[in-house]
PDB file of C-alpha atoms in Angstrom:
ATOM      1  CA  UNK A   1     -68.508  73.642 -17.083  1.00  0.00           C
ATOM      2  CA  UNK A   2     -67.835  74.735 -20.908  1.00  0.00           C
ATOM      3  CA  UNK A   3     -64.685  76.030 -20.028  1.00  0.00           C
ATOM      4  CA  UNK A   4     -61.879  75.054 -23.033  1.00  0.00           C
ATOM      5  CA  UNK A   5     -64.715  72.456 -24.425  1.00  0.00           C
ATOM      6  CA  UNK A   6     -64.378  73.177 -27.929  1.00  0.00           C
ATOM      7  CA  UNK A   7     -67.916  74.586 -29.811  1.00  0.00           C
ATOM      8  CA  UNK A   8     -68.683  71.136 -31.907  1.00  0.00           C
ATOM      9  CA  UNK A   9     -68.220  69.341 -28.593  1.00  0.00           C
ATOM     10  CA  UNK A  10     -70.632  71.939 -26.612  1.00  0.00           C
ATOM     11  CA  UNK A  11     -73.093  72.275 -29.766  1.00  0.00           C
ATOM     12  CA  UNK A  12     -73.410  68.231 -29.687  1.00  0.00           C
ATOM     13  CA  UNK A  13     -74.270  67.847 -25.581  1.00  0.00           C
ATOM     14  CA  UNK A  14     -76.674  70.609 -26.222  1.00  0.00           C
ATOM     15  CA  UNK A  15     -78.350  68.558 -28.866  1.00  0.00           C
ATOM     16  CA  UNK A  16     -78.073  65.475 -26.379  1.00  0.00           C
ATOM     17  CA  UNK A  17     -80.023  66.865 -24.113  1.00  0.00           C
ATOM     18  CA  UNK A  18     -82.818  68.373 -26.650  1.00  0.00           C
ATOM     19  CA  UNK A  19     -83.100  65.063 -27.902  1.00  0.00           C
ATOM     20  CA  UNK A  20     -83.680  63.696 -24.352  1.00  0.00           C
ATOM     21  CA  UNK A  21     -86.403  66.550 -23.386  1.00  0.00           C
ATOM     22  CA  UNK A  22     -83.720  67.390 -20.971  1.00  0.00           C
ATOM     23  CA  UNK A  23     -84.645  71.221 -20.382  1.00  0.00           C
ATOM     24  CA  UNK A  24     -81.305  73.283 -20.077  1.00  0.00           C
ATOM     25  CA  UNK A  25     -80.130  76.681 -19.636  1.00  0.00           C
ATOM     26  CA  UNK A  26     -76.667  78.306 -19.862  1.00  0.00           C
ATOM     27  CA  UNK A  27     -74.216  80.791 -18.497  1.00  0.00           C
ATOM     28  CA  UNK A  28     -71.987  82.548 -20.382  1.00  0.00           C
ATOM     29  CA  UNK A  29     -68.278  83.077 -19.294  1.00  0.00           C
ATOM     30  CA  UNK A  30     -68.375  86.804 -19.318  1.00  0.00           C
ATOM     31  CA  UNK A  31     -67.588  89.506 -21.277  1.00  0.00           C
ATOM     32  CA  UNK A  32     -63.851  89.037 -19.478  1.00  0.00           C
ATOM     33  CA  UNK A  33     -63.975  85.296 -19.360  1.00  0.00           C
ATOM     34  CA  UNK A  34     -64.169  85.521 -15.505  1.00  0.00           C
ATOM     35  CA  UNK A  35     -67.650  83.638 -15.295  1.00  0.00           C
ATOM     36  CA  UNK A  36     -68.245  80.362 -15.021  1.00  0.00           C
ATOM     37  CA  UNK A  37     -69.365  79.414 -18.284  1.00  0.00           C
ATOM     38  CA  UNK A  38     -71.824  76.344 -18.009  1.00  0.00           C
ATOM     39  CA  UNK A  39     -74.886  73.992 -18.898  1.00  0.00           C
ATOM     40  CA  UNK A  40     -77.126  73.634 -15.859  1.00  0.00           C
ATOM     41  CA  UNK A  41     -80.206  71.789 -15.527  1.00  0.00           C
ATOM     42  CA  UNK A  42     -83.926  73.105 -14.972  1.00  0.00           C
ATOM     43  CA  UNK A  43     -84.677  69.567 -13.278  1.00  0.00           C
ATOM     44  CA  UNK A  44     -82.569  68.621 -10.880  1.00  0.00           C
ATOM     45  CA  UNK A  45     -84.656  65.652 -11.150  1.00  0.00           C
ATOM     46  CA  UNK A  46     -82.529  64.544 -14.452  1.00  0.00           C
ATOM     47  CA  UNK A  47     -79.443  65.085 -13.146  1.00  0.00           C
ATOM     48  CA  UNK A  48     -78.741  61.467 -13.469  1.00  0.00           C
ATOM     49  CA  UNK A  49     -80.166  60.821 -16.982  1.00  0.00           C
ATOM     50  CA  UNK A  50     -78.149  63.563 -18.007  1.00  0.00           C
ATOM     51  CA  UNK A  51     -74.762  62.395 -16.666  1.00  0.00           C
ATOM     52  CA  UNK A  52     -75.669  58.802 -18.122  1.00  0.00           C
ATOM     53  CA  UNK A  53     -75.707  60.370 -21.288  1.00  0.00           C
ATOM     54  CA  UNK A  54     -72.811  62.625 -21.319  1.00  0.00           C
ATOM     55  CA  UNK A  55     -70.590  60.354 -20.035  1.00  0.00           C
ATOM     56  CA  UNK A  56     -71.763  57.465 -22.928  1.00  0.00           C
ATOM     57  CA  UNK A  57     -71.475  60.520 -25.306  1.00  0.00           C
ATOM     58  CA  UNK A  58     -67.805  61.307 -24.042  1.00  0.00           C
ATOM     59  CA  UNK A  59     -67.137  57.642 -24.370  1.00  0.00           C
ATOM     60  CA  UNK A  60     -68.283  57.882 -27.681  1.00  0.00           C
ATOM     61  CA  UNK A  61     -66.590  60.548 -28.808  1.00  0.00           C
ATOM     62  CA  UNK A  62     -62.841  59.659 -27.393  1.00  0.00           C
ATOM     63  CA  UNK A  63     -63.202  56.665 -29.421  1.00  0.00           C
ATOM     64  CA  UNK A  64     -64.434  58.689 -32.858  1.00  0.00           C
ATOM     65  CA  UNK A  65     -61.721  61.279 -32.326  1.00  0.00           C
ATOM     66  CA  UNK A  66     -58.833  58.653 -31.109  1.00  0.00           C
ATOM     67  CA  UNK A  67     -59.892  57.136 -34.635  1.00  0.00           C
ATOM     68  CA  UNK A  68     -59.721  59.931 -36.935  1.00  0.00           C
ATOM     69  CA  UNK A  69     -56.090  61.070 -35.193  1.00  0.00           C
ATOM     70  CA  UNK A  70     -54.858  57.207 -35.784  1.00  0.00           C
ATOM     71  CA  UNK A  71     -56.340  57.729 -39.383  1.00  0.00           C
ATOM     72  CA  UNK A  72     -54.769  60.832 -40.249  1.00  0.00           C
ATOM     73  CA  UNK A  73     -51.164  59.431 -38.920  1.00  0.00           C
ATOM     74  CA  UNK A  74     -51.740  56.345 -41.022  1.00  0.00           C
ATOM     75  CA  UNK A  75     -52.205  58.993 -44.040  1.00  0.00           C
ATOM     76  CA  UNK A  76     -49.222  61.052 -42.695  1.00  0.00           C
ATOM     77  CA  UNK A  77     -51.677  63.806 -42.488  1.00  0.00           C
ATOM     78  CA  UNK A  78     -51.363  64.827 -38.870  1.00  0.00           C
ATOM     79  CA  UNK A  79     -49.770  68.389 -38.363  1.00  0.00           C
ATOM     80  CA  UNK A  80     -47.110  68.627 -35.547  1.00  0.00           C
ATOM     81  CA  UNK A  81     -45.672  71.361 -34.140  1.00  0.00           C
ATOM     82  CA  UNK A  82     -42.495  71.160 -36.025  1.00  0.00           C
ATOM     83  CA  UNK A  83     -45.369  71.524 -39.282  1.00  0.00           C
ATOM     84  CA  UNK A  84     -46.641  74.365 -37.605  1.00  0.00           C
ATOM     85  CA  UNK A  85     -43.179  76.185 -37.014  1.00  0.00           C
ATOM     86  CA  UNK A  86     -42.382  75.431 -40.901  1.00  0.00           C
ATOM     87  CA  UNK A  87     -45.806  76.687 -42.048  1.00  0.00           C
ATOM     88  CA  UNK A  88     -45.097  80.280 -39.827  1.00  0.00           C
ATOM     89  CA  UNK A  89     -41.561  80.692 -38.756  1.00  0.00           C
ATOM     90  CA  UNK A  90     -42.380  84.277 -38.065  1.00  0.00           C
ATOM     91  CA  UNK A  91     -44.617  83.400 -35.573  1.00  0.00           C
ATOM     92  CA  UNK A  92     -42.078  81.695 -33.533  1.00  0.00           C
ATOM     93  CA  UNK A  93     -39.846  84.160 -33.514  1.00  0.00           C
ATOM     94  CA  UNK A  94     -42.429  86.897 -32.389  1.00  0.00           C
ATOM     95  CA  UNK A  95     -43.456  84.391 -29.389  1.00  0.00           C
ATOM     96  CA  UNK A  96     -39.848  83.754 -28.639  1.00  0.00           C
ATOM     97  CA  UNK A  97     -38.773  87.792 -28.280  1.00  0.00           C
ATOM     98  CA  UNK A  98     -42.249  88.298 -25.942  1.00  0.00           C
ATOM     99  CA  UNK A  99     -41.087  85.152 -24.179  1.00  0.00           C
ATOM    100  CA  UNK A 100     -37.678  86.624 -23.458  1.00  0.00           C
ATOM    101  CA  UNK A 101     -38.355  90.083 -23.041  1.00  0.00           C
ATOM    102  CA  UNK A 102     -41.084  88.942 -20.083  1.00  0.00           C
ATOM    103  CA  UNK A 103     -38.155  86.497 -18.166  1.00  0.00           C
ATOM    104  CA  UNK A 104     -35.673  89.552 -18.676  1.00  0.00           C
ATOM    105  CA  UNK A 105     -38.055  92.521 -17.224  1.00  0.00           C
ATOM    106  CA  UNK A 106     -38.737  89.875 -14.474  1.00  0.00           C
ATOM    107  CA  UNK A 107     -35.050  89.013 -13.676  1.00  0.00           C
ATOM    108  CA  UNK A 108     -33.920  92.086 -14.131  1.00  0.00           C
ATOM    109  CA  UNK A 109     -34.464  93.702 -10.524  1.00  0.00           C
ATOM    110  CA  UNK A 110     -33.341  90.592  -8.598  1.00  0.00           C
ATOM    111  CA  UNK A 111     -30.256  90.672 -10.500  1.00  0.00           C
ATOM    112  CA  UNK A 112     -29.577  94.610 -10.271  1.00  0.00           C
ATOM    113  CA  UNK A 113     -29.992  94.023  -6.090  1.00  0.00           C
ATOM    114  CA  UNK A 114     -26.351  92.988  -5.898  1.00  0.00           C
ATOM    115  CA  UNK A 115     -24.755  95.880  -7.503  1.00  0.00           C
TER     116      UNK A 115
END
């Protein structure tokens, strides 16, 4: 499943299996997102060569991105989410109104029942 794997992440496995000779195809998620958007092999045959290599790539991978997050809050580089609310105030104050304008329409009826 590709769903939420990020594009680097999904462009790398499908040069994996390329470099393997591991013939592929995929399915998109949709032009809503309701499809099951996916890598699926043409051999079932290398079903097990293929999961050998993903999982030493994931393995891989954890360990170069655990890395460059460690490096980046060694350098003091790594943006939080109290560096994202100072970089766009704005933005959390838009979320905030949709957030409580959606629990107030909710609420609302329940709490008009016991007039």
């Amino acid at each position: 499943m590709l769903r939420g794997v990020p594009d680097d992440e999904s462009e790398e496995i499908r040069e994996l299996l390329n470099a393997h000779d591991i013939a592929f195809y995929e399915t998109p998620a949709g032009n809503w997102g309701v499809s099951a958007p996916a890598i699926w092999l043409n051999d079932e045959g290398q079903l097990q060569q293929a999961k050998r290599l993903i999982e030493q790539y994931q393995k891989e991978r954890l360990a170069r991105v655990r890395a460059e997050y460690e490096q980046l809050k060694r350098d003091g580089k790594n943006r939080t989410v109290f560096d994202q609310i100072k970089d766009d105030p704005v933005r959390l104050i838009g979320y905030l109104i949709v957030i409580l304008t959606v629990l107030y329409l909710s609420t609302k009826p329940f709490l008009d029942l016991g007039k």
